[in-house]
PDB file of C-alpha atoms in Angstrom:
ATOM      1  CA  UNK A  21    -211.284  24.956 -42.691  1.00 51.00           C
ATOM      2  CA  UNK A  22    -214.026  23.720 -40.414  1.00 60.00           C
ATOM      3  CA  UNK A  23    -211.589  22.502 -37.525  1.00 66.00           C
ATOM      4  CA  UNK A  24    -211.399  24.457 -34.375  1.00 69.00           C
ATOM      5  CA  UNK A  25    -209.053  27.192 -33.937  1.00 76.00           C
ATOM      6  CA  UNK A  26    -205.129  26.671 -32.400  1.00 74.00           C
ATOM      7  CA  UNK A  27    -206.709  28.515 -29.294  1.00 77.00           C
ATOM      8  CA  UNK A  28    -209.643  26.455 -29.131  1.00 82.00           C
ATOM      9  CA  UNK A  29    -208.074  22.876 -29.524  1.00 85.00           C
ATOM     10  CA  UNK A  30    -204.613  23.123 -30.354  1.00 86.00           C
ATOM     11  CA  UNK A  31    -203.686  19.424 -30.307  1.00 90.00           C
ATOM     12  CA  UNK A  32    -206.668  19.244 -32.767  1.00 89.00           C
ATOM     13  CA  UNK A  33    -205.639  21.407 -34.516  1.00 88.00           C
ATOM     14  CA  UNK A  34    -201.982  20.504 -35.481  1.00 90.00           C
ATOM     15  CA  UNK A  35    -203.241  16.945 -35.946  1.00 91.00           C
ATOM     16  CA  UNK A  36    -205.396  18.116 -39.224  1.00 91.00           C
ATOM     17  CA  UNK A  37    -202.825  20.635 -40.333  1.00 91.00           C
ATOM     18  CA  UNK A  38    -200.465  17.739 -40.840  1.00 92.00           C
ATOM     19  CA  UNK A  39    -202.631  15.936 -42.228  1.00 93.00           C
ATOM     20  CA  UNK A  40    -204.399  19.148 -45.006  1.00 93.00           C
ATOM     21  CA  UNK A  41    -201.785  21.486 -44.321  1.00 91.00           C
ATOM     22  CA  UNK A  42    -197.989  20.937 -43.672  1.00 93.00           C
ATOM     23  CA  UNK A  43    -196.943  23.940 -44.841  1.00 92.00           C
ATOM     24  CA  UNK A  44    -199.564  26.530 -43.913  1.00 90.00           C
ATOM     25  CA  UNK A  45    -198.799  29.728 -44.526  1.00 87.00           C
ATOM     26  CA  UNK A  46    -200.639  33.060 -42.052  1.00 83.00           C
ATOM     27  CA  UNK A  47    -199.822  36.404 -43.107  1.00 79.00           C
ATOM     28  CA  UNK A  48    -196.022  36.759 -43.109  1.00 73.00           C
ATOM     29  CA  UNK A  49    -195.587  33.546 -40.966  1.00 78.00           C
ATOM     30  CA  UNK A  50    -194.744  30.482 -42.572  1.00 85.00           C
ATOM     31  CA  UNK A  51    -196.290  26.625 -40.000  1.00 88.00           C
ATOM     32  CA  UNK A  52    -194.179  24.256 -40.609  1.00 93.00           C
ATOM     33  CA  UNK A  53    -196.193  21.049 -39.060  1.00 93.00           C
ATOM     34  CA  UNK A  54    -193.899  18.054 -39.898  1.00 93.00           C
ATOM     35  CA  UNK A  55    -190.751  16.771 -38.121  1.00 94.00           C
ATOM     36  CA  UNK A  56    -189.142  15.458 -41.470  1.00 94.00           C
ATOM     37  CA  UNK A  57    -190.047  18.850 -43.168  1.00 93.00           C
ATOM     38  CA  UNK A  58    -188.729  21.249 -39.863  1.00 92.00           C
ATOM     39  CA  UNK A  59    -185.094  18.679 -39.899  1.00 92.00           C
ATOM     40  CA  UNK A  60    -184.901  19.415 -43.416  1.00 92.00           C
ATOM     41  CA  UNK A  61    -185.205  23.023 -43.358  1.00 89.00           C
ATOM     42  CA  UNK A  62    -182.959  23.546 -40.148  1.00 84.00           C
ATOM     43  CA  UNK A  63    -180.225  21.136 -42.039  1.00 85.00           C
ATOM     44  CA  UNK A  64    -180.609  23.116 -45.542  1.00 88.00           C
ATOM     45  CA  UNK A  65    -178.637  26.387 -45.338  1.00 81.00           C
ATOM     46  CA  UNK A  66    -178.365  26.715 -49.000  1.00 81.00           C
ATOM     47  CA  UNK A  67    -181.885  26.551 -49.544  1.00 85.00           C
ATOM     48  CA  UNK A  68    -183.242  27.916 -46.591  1.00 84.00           C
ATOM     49  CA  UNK A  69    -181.430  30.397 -44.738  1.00 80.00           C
ATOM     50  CA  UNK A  70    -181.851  32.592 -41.405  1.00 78.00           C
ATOM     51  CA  UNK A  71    -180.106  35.413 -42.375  1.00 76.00           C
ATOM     52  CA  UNK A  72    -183.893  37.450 -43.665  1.00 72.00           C
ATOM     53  CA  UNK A  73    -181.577  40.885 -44.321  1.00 72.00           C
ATOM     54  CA  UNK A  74    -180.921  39.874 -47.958  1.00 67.00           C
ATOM     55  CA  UNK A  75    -184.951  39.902 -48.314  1.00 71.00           C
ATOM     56  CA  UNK A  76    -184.772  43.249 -47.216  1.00 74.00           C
ATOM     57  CA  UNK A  77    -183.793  44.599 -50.202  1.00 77.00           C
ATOM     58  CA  UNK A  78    -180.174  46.316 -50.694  1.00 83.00           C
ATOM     59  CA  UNK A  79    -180.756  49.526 -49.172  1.00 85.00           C
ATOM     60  CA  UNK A  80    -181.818  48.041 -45.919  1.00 81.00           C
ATOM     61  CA  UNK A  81    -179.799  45.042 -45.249  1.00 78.00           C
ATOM     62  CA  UNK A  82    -176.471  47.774 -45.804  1.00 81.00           C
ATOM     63  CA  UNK A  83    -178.114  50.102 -43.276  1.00 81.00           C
ATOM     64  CA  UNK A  84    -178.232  47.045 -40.860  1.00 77.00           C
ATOM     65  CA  UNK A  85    -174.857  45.869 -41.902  1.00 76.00           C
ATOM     66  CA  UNK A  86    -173.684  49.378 -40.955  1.00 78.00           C
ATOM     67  CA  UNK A  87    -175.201  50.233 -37.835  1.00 75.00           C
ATOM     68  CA  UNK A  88    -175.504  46.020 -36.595  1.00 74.00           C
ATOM     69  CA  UNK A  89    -173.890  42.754 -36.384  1.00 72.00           C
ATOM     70  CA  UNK A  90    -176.613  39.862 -37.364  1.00 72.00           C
ATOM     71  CA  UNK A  91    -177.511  37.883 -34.376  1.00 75.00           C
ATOM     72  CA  UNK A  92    -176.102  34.638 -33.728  1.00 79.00           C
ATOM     73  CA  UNK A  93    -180.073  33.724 -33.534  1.00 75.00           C
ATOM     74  CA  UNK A  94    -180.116  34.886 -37.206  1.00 77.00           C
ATOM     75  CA  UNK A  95    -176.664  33.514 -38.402  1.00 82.00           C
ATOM     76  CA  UNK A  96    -176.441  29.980 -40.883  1.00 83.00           C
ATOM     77  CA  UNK A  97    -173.663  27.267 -39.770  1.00 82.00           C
ATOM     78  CA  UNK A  98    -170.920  27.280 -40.077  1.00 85.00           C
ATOM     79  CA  UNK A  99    -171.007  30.240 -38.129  1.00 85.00           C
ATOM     80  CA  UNK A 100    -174.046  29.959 -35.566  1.00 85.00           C
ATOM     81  CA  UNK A 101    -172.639  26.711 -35.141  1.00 86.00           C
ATOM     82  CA  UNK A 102    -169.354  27.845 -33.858  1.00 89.00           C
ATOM     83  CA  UNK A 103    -170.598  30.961 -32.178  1.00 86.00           C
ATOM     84  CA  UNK A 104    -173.668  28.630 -30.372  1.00 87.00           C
ATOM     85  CA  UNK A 105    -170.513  26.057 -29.244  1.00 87.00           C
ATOM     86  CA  UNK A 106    -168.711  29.070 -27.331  1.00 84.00           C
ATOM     87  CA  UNK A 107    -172.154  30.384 -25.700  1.00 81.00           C
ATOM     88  CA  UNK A 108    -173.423  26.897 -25.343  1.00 83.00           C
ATOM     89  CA  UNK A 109    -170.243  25.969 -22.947  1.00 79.00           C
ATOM     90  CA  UNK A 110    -171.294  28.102 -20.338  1.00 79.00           C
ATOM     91  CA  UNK A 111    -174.764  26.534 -20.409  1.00 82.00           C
ATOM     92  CA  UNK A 112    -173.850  23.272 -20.221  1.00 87.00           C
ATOM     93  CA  UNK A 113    -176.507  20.892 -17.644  1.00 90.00           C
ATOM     94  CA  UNK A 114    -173.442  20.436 -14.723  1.00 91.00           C
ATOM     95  CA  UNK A 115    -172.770  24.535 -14.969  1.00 89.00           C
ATOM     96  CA  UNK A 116    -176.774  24.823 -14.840  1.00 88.00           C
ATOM     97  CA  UNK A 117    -176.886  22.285 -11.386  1.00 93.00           C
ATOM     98  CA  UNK A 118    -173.570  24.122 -10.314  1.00 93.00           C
ATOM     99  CA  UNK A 119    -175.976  27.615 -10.189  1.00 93.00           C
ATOM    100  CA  UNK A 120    -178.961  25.988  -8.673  1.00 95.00           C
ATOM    101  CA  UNK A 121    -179.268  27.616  -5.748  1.00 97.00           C
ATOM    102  CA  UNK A 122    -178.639  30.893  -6.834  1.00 96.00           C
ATOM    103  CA  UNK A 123    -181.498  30.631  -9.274  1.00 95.00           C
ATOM    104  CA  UNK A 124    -183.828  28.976  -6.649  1.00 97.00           C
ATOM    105  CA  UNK A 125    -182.809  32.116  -4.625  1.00 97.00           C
ATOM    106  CA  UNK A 126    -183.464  34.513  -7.035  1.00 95.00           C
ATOM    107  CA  UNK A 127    -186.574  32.803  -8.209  1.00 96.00           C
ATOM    108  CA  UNK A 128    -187.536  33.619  -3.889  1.00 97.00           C
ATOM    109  CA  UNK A 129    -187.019  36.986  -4.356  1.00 96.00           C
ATOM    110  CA  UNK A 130    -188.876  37.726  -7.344  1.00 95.00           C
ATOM    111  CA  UNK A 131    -191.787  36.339  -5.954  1.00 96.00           C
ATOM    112  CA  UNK A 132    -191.391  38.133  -2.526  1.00 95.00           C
ATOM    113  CA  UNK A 133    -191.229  41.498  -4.912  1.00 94.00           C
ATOM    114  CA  UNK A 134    -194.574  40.188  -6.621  1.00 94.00           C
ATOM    115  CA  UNK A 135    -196.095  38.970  -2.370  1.00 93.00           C
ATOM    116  CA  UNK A 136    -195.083  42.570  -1.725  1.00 93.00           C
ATOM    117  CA  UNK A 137    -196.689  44.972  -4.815  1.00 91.00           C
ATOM    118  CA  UNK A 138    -200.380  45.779  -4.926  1.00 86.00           C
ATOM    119  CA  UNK A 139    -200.548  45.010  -8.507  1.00 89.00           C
ATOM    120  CA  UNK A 140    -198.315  42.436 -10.177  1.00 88.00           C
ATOM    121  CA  UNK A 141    -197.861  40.832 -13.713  1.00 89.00           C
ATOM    122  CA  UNK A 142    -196.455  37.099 -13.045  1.00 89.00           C
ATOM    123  CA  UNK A 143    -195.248  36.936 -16.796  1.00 88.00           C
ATOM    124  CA  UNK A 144    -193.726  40.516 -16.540  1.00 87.00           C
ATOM    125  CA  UNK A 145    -192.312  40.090 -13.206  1.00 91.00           C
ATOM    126  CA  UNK A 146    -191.475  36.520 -12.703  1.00 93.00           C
ATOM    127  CA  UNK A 147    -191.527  34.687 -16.079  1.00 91.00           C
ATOM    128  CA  UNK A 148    -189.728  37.188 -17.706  1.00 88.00           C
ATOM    129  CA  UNK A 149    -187.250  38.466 -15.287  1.00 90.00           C
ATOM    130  CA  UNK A 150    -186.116  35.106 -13.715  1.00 93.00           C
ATOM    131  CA  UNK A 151    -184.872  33.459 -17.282  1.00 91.00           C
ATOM    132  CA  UNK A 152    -182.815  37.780 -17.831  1.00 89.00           C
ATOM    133  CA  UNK A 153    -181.423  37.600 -14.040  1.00 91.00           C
ATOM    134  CA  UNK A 154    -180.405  34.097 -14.544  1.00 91.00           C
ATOM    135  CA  UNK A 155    -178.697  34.466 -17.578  1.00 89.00           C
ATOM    136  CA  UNK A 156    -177.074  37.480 -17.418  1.00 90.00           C
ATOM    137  CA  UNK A 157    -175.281  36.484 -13.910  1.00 91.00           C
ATOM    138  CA  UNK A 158    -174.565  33.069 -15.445  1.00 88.00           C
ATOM    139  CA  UNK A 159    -172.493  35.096 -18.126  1.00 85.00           C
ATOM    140  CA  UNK A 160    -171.174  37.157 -15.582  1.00 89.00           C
ATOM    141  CA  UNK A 161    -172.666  41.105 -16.195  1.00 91.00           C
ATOM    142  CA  UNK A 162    -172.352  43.381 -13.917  1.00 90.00           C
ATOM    143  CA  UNK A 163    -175.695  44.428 -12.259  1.00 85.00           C
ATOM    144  CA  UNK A 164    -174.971  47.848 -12.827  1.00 88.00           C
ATOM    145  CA  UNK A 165    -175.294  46.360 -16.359  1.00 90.00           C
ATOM    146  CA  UNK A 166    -178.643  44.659 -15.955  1.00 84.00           C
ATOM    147  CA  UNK A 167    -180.935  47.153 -17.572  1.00 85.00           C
ATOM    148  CA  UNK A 168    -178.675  47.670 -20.904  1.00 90.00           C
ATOM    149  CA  UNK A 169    -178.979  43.825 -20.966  1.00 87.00           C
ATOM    150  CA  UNK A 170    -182.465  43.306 -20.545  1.00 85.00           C
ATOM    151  CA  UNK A 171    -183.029  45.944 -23.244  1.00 86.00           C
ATOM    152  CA  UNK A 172    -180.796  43.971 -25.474  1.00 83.00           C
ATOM    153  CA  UNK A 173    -182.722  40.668 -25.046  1.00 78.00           C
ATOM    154  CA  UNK A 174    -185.726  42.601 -25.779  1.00 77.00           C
ATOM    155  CA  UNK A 175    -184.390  43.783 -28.971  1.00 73.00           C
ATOM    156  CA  UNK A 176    -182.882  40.139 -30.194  1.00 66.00           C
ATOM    157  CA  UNK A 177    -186.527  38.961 -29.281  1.00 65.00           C
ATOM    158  CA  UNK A 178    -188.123  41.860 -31.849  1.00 59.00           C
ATOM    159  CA  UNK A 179    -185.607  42.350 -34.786  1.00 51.00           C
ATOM    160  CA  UNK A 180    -188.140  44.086 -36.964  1.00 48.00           C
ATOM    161  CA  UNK A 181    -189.290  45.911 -34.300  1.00 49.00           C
ATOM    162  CA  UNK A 182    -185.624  47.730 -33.682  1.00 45.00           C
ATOM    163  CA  UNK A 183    -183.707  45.172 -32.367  1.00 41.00           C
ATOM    164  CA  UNK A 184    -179.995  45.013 -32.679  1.00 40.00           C
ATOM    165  CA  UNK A 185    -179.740  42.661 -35.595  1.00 40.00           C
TER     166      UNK A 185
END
């Protein structure tokens, strides 16, 4: 294309794909560069859906429907809409200021863990964990939970890759 790469100039770069290509499709990854274009899509249920099991084929979306519930990440209104409103309540910006200082104190003692290890990942042990710890105690889980939950978040994060949708 003769324009730098995303990782070279990314700005750049999304500047001449909206421009040459709005809708750019990479392997099985479909860019969607233009405002109008994304509002349209994430408006259009009937046309463009998030529920990908029916692509699937038959045989696999009923083995998902049998062993899984879809995620709400992969659910079309009206349904994400009124399963997002009863999630979304407990994450509302007063509830978030409400639980500042617990996550300014948990965000200290993740980094005292990562002062105190040899060896230490900042996205693995700070990026990652902070955002899990945060919201699983804002929902209420038990620690002796914690693990089972952070597994679950990694599955809703890679649904093709055995997650729990």
């Amino acid at each position: 294309m003769g324009i730098p790469t995303y990782k070279e100039e990314p700005f750049e770069w999304y500047r001449e794909m909206r421009k040459s290509s709005p809708v750019y499709r990479e392997g099985n990854m479909i860019h969607i560069f233009k405002y109008k274009t994304i509002s349209r899509i994430l408006s259009d249920h009937q046309n463009f859906s998030s529920q990908f099991r029916d692509l699937l084929g038959e045989e696999m979306a009923a083995m998902l429907n049998e062993k899984t519930t879809p995620s709400i990440l992969l659910l079309d209104s009206p349904l994400h809409t009124t399963l997002r409103s009863l999630v979304g309540s407990a994450f509302t910006p007063r509830s978030i200021e409400l639980f500042e200082p617990r996550i300014r104190e948990l965000a200290r003692m993740l980094v005292h863990a990562i002062v105190e290890k040899e060896n230490s990942d900042v996205v693995s042990d700070l990026s990652y964990q902070l955002p899990i710890r945060v919201i699983s105690e804002m929902l209420g889980v038990p620690e002796s939970d914690s693990e089972i939950f952070r597994d679950w978040s990694d599955k809703l994060q890679h649904p093709l890759e055995g997650g729990l949708i």
